[in-house]
Amino acid sequence: MGDVASALPVYQKILQLDPGNGWAQDCLGWSYFAKNDLPQAQAAFEKAVAANPQATLSRYRLAHTHRAQGHYQQAIETLQQIQKADPGETSVFYDTGVVYELMGDHQKARESFTRYRHAVETHEKKTLHEPDTQLALAAASARLGETDQARQMLHQAMAKAPQFHLEAAFVLSLLDEKKEAVEQLELAIQNGYTNYIWLKMHPDLLPLHGYPAFEQLMGKVIKT
């Protein structure tokens, strides 16, 4: 519900009773991330990973937290650990590309995004024309600078499934269509989407950070 102020003390109480509870540590990390307390979020996600080394999602969140702090090398290393643990993970290539792009290593970023797109096209052959796959590929195309292709895939997907507001917002954000991206986020929330902290963490929404309408929306739905 976005009520981080109420959730945080509950997680802290759980961890007083059960310090090794990796799930509570993961939730604590989300809460601290929402409060912009990134060092505390990092510490919590590190403990979540230590409690459950197979917790791929906690490793992703740790990588996002490193990235948000500008700890790019640590983010890359965390993503590499995910890839090593689960070679079938495709999102790791995309997130690695994001970090390389932020580091200014555009060649490695391009290689990573291309590898992600190839992995999606290979593993999702039966769903290439389905909206969710098209939107994932549209995001990759936008990252690769293929804006016309990204827009075409976005429009095709939304013509089939106009309810995919969240995924459309990601692509629109990458295309620097901020107003339209926020409108899609608002529609997603109106239709029941509640993972507000993920919106704050998601790399494809980075172009919206500092944009007044986005910041106003985050302030409305996340109560810290």
mmCIF file of C-alpha atoms in Angstrom:
data_model
loop_
_atom_site.group_PDB
_atom_site.id
_atom_site.type_symbol
_atom_site.label_atom_id
_atom_site.label_comp_id
_atom_site.label_asym_id
_atom_site.label_seq_id
_atom_site.Cartn_x
_atom_site.Cartn_y
_atom_site.Cartn_z
ATOM 1 C CA MET A 1 0.000 0.000 0.000
ATOM 2 C CA GLY A 2 3.032 2.262 0.018
ATOM 3 C CA ASP A 3 2.792 2.840 3.771
ATOM 4 C CA VAL A 4 6.503 2.422 4.460
ATOM 5 C CA ALA A 5 6.266 4.347 7.739
ATOM 6 C CA SER A 6 3.993 1.616 9.138
ATOM 7 C CA ALA A 7 5.803 -1.332 7.537
ATOM 8 C CA LEU A 8 9.335 -0.449 8.653
ATOM 9 C CA PRO A 9 8.859 -0.993 12.418
ATOM 10 C CA VAL A 10 7.107 -4.312 11.746
ATOM 11 C CA TYR A 11 10.122 -5.644 9.839
ATOM 12 C CA GLN A 12 12.449 -4.330 12.528
ATOM 13 C CA LYS A 13 10.423 -6.193 15.171
ATOM 14 C CA ILE A 14 10.521 -9.409 13.135
ATOM 15 C CA LEU A 15 14.305 -9.151 12.917
ATOM 16 C CA GLN A 16 14.588 -8.602 16.658
ATOM 17 C CA LEU A 17 12.796 -11.925 17.104
ATOM 18 C CA ASP A 18 14.454 -13.710 14.169
ATOM 19 C CA PRO A 19 17.703 -11.975 13.050
ATOM 20 C CA GLY A 20 18.333 -14.547 10.322
ATOM 21 C CA ASN A 21 15.023 -13.978 8.540
ATOM 22 C CA GLY A 22 16.112 -13.270 4.973
ATOM 23 C CA TRP A 23 12.618 -12.385 3.782
ATOM 24 C CA ALA A 24 12.278 -9.690 6.459
ATOM 25 C CA GLN A 25 15.717 -8.336 5.513
ATOM 26 C CA ASP A 26 14.611 -8.134 1.887
ATOM 27 C CA CYS A 27 11.453 -6.244 2.841
ATOM 28 C CA LEU A 28 13.518 -3.987 5.111
ATOM 29 C CA GLY A 29 15.717 -3.205 2.109
ATOM 30 C CA TRP A 30 12.660 -2.152 0.110
ATOM 31 C CA SER A 31 11.561 0.105 2.953
ATOM 32 C CA TYR A 32 14.927 1.830 3.281
ATOM 33 C CA PHE A 33 15.120 2.258 -0.487
ATOM 34 C CA ALA A 34 11.748 3.999 -0.407
ATOM 35 C CA LYS A 35 13.099 6.358 2.265
ATOM 36 C CA ASN A 36 16.190 7.104 0.122
ATOM 37 C CA ASP A 37 18.358 5.566 2.847
ATOM 38 C CA LEU A 38 20.417 3.629 0.336
ATOM 39 C CA PRO A 39 23.289 2.529 2.625
ATOM 40 C CA GLN A 40 20.739 0.940 4.977
ATOM 41 C CA ALA A 41 18.943 -0.615 2.000
ATOM 42 C CA GLN A 42 22.234 -2.051 0.769
ATOM 43 C CA ALA A 43 23.018 -3.525 4.187
ATOM 44 C CA ALA A 44 19.581 -5.134 4.378
ATOM 45 C CA PHE A 45 19.780 -6.653 0.903
ATOM 46 C CA GLU A 46 23.285 -7.947 1.663
ATOM 47 C CA LYS A 47 21.919 -9.685 4.749
ATOM 48 C CA ALA A 48 19.011 -11.067 2.720
ATOM 49 C CA VAL A 49 21.457 -12.574 0.237
ATOM 50 C CA ALA A 50 23.642 -13.942 3.032
ATOM 51 C CA ALA A 51 20.581 -15.573 4.626
ATOM 52 C CA ASN A 52 19.561 -17.137 1.320
ATOM 53 C CA PRO A 53 22.386 -17.260 -1.245
ATOM 54 C CA GLN A 54 19.952 -18.606 -3.856
ATOM 55 C CA ALA A 55 17.732 -15.512 -3.517
ATOM 56 C CA THR A 56 18.188 -14.201 -7.043
ATOM 57 C CA LEU A 57 15.642 -11.415 -6.553
ATOM 58 C CA SER A 58 17.474 -10.100 -3.490
ATOM 59 C CA ARG A 59 20.677 -10.014 -5.540
ATOM 60 C CA TYR A 60 18.915 -8.022 -8.239
ATOM 61 C CA ARG A 61 17.694 -5.548 -5.611
ATOM 62 C CA LEU A 62 21.193 -5.317 -4.162
ATOM 63 C CA ALA A 63 22.525 -4.565 -7.654
ATOM 64 C CA HIS A 64 19.877 -1.867 -8.149
ATOM 65 C CA THR A 65 20.832 -0.326 -4.813
ATOM 66 C CA HIS A 66 24.521 -0.305 -5.748
ATOM 67 C CA ARG A 67 23.586 1.308 -9.062
ATOM 68 C CA ALA A 68 21.440 3.943 -7.363
ATOM 69 C CA GLN A 69 24.408 4.906 -5.172
ATOM 70 C CA GLY A 70 26.797 5.106 -8.105
ATOM 71 C CA HIS A 71 28.618 1.960 -6.957
ATOM 72 C CA TYR A 72 28.781 0.713 -10.507
ATOM 73 C CA GLN A 73 31.542 -1.855 -10.193
ATOM 74 C CA GLN A 74 29.802 -3.461 -7.217
ATOM 75 C CA ALA A 75 26.575 -3.519 -9.216
ATOM 76 C CA ILE A 76 28.317 -5.284 -12.115
ATOM 77 C CA GLU A 77 29.880 -7.833 -9.764
ATOM 78 C CA THR A 78 26.512 -8.567 -8.138
ATOM 79 C CA LEU A 79 24.888 -9.056 -11.538
ATOM 80 C CA GLN A 80 27.713 -11.361 -12.578
ATOM 81 C CA GLN A 81 27.005 -13.464 -9.487
ATOM 82 C CA ILE A 82 23.394 -13.809 -10.647
ATOM 83 C CA GLN A 83 24.495 -14.867 -14.116
ATOM 84 C CA LYS A 84 26.911 -17.407 -12.651
ATOM 85 C CA ALA A 85 24.252 -18.843 -10.343
ATOM 86 C CA ASP A 86 21.575 -18.994 -13.054
ATOM 87 C CA PRO A 87 22.873 -18.878 -16.655
ATOM 88 C CA GLY A 88 19.268 -18.903 -17.856
ATOM 89 C CA GLU A 89 18.567 -15.456 -16.436
ATOM 90 C CA THR A 90 18.060 -12.981 -19.298
ATOM 91 C CA SER A 91 17.266 -9.815 -17.326
ATOM 92 C CA VAL A 92 20.802 -9.794 -15.969
ATOM 93 C CA PHE A 93 22.104 -8.790 -19.412
ATOM 94 C CA TYR A 94 19.708 -5.853 -19.563
ATOM 95 C CA ASP A 95 20.563 -4.613 -16.080
ATOM 96 C CA THR A 96 24.273 -4.998 -16.813
ATOM 97 C CA GLY A 97 23.792 -2.839 -19.896
ATOM 98 C CA VAL A 98 22.121 -0.166 -17.786
ATOM 99 C CA VAL A 99 25.082 -0.023 -15.419
ATOM 100 C CA TYR A 100 27.665 0.074 -18.218
ATOM 101 C CA GLU A 101 25.686 2.890 -19.822
ATOM 102 C CA LEU A 102 25.796 4.861 -16.576
ATOM 103 C CA MET A 103 29.533 4.182 -16.366
ATOM 104 C CA GLY A 104 29.947 5.693 -19.818
ATOM 105 C CA ASP A 105 31.114 2.416 -21.359
ATOM 106 C CA HIS A 106 28.747 2.548 -24.311
ATOM 107 C CA GLN A 107 30.380 -0.334 -26.168
ATOM 108 C CA LYS A 108 29.864 -2.787 -23.291
ATOM 109 C CA ALA A 109 26.384 -1.382 -22.742
ATOM 110 C CA ARG A 110 25.492 -2.018 -26.363
ATOM 111 C CA GLU A 111 26.930 -5.530 -26.193
ATOM 112 C CA SER A 112 24.848 -6.263 -23.092
ATOM 113 C CA PHE A 113 21.589 -4.904 -24.531
ATOM 114 C CA THR A 114 22.194 -6.789 -27.774
ATOM 115 C CA ARG A 115 22.845 -9.968 -25.815
ATOM 116 C CA TYR A 116 19.617 -9.407 -23.861
ATOM 117 C CA ARG A 117 17.609 -8.915 -27.036
ATOM 118 C CA HIS A 118 19.105 -12.034 -28.591
ATOM 119 C CA ALA A 119 18.304 -14.026 -25.438
ATOM 120 C CA VAL A 120 14.676 -12.851 -25.468
ATOM 121 C CA GLU A 121 14.300 -13.602 -29.175
ATOM 122 C CA THR A 122 15.834 -17.045 -28.651
ATOM 123 C CA HIS A 123 13.958 -18.092 -25.518
ATOM 124 C CA GLU A 124 10.645 -16.438 -26.381
ATOM 125 C CA LYS A 125 10.274 -17.544 -30.011
ATOM 126 C CA LYS A 126 6.671 -18.611 -29.455
ATOM 127 C CA THR A 127 5.707 -15.264 -27.923
ATOM 128 C CA LEU A 128 7.561 -12.780 -30.117
ATOM 129 C CA HIS A 129 4.290 -11.264 -31.295
ATOM 130 C CA GLU A 130 2.690 -11.153 -27.859
ATOM 131 C CA PRO A 131 2.465 -7.727 -26.176
ATOM 132 C CA ASP A 132 4.675 -8.397 -23.154
ATOM 133 C CA THR A 133 7.520 -9.731 -25.290
ATOM 134 C CA GLN A 134 7.121 -6.915 -27.791
ATOM 135 C CA LEU A 135 7.333 -4.348 -25.006
ATOM 136 C CA ALA A 136 10.467 -5.983 -23.583
ATOM 137 C CA LEU A 137 12.062 -5.864 -27.026
ATOM 138 C CA ALA A 138 10.870 -2.275 -27.495
ATOM 139 C CA ALA A 139 12.745 -1.282 -24.328
ATOM 140 C CA ALA A 140 15.890 -2.972 -25.626
ATOM 141 C CA SER A 141 15.522 -1.206 -28.975
ATOM 142 C CA ALA A 142 15.128 2.128 -27.201
ATOM 143 C CA ARG A 143 18.279 1.429 -25.197
ATOM 144 C CA LEU A 144 20.105 0.646 -28.441
ATOM 145 C CA GLY A 145 19.018 3.945 -29.975
ATOM 146 C CA GLU A 146 16.590 2.305 -32.391
ATOM 147 C CA THR A 147 13.798 4.709 -31.483
ATOM 148 C CA ASP A 148 11.641 4.227 -34.573
ATOM 149 C CA GLN A 149 11.598 0.471 -34.068
ATOM 150 C CA ALA A 150 10.890 0.919 -30.349
ATOM 151 C CA ARG A 151 7.901 3.178 -31.086
ATOM 152 C CA GLN A 152 6.567 0.790 -33.703
ATOM 153 C CA MET A 153 6.735 -2.174 -31.320
ATOM 154 C CA LEU A 154 5.197 -0.092 -28.540
ATOM 155 C CA HIS A 155 2.241 0.910 -30.711
ATOM 156 C CA GLN A 156 1.743 -2.653 -31.936
ATOM 157 C CA ALA A 157 1.750 -4.019 -28.407
ATOM 158 C CA MET A 158 -0.608 -1.381 -27.035
ATOM 159 C CA ALA A 159 -3.012 -1.906 -29.917
ATOM 160 C CA LYS A 160 -3.293 -5.541 -28.813
ATOM 161 C CA ALA A 161 -3.170 -4.981 -25.052
ATOM 162 C CA PRO A 162 -3.898 -1.389 -24.011
ATOM 163 C CA GLN A 163 -3.972 -2.533 -20.383
ATOM 164 C CA PHE A 164 -0.167 -2.967 -20.314
ATOM 165 C CA HIS A 165 0.253 0.502 -18.835
ATOM 166 C CA LEU A 166 3.321 -0.236 -16.715
ATOM 167 C CA GLU A 167 5.394 -1.770 -19.495
ATOM 168 C CA ALA A 168 4.356 1.028 -21.851
ATOM 169 C CA ALA A 169 5.537 3.567 -19.274
ATOM 170 C CA PHE A 170 8.994 1.972 -19.240
ATOM 171 C CA VAL A 171 9.352 2.320 -23.011
ATOM 172 C CA LEU A 172 7.917 5.841 -23.096
ATOM 173 C CA SER A 173 10.342 6.892 -20.371
ATOM 174 C CA LEU A 174 13.282 5.590 -22.412
ATOM 175 C CA LEU A 175 11.942 7.466 -25.445
ATOM 176 C CA ASP A 176 11.957 10.655 -23.321
ATOM 177 C CA GLU A 177 8.193 10.991 -23.580
ATOM 178 C CA LYS A 178 7.896 11.875 -19.912
ATOM 179 C CA LYS A 179 4.342 13.197 -19.810
ATOM 180 C CA GLU A 180 2.959 10.139 -21.568
ATOM 181 C CA ALA A 181 5.046 7.828 -19.365
ATOM 182 C CA VAL A 182 3.636 9.320 -16.169
ATOM 183 C CA GLU A 183 0.122 9.117 -17.576
ATOM 184 C CA GLN A 184 0.631 5.391 -18.159
ATOM 185 C CA LEU A 185 1.965 4.941 -14.620
ATOM 186 C CA GLU A 186 -1.110 6.701 -13.259
ATOM 187 C CA LEU A 187 -3.333 4.394 -15.291
ATOM 188 C CA ALA A 188 -1.440 1.353 -14.003
ATOM 189 C CA ILE A 189 -2.010 2.508 -10.419
ATOM 190 C CA GLN A 190 -5.665 3.284 -11.078
ATOM 191 C CA ASN A 191 -6.025 -0.270 -12.375
ATOM 192 C CA GLY A 192 -4.589 -1.813 -9.236
ATOM 193 C CA TYR A 193 -0.793 -1.731 -9.520
ATOM 194 C CA THR A 194 0.697 -1.266 -6.039
ATOM 195 C CA ASN A 195 4.437 -2.046 -6.190
ATOM 196 C CA TYR A 196 5.276 1.645 -5.874
ATOM 197 C CA ILE A 197 8.831 1.198 -4.608
ATOM 198 C CA TRP A 198 9.680 -0.781 -7.747
ATOM 199 C CA LEU A 199 8.733 2.311 -9.743
ATOM 200 C CA LYS A 200 11.294 4.244 -7.724
ATOM 201 C CA MET A 201 13.921 1.517 -8.239
ATOM 202 C CA HIS A 202 13.278 0.523 -11.857
ATOM 203 C CA PRO A 203 16.135 1.529 -14.199
ATOM 204 C CA ASP A 204 13.850 2.329 -17.140
ATOM 205 C CA LEU A 205 12.182 5.066 -15.113
ATOM 206 C CA LEU A 206 15.456 6.838 -14.310
ATOM 207 C CA PRO A 207 14.740 9.468 -17.015
ATOM 208 C CA LEU A 208 11.671 10.469 -14.965
ATOM 209 C CA HIS A 209 13.614 11.130 -11.771
ATOM 210 C CA GLY A 210 13.387 14.838 -11.066
ATOM 211 C CA TYR A 211 10.439 15.270 -13.433
ATOM 212 C CA PRO A 212 7.813 17.101 -11.347
ATOM 213 C CA ALA A 213 4.821 14.948 -12.307
ATOM 214 C CA PHE A 214 6.716 11.736 -11.500
ATOM 215 C CA GLU A 215 8.039 13.041 -8.198
ATOM 216 C CA GLN A 216 4.545 14.220 -7.277
ATOM 217 C CA LEU A 217 3.156 10.777 -8.063
ATOM 218 C CA MET A 218 5.819 9.047 -5.955
ATOM 219 C CA GLY A 219 5.147 11.427 -3.091
ATOM 220 C CA LYS A 220 1.469 10.606 -3.304
ATOM 221 C CA VAL A 221 1.754 6.815 -3.283
ATOM 222 C CA ILE A 222 4.792 6.249 -1.015
ATOM 223 C CA LYS A 223 4.351 7.328 2.605
ATOM 224 C CA THR A 224 7.696 7.387 4.406
#
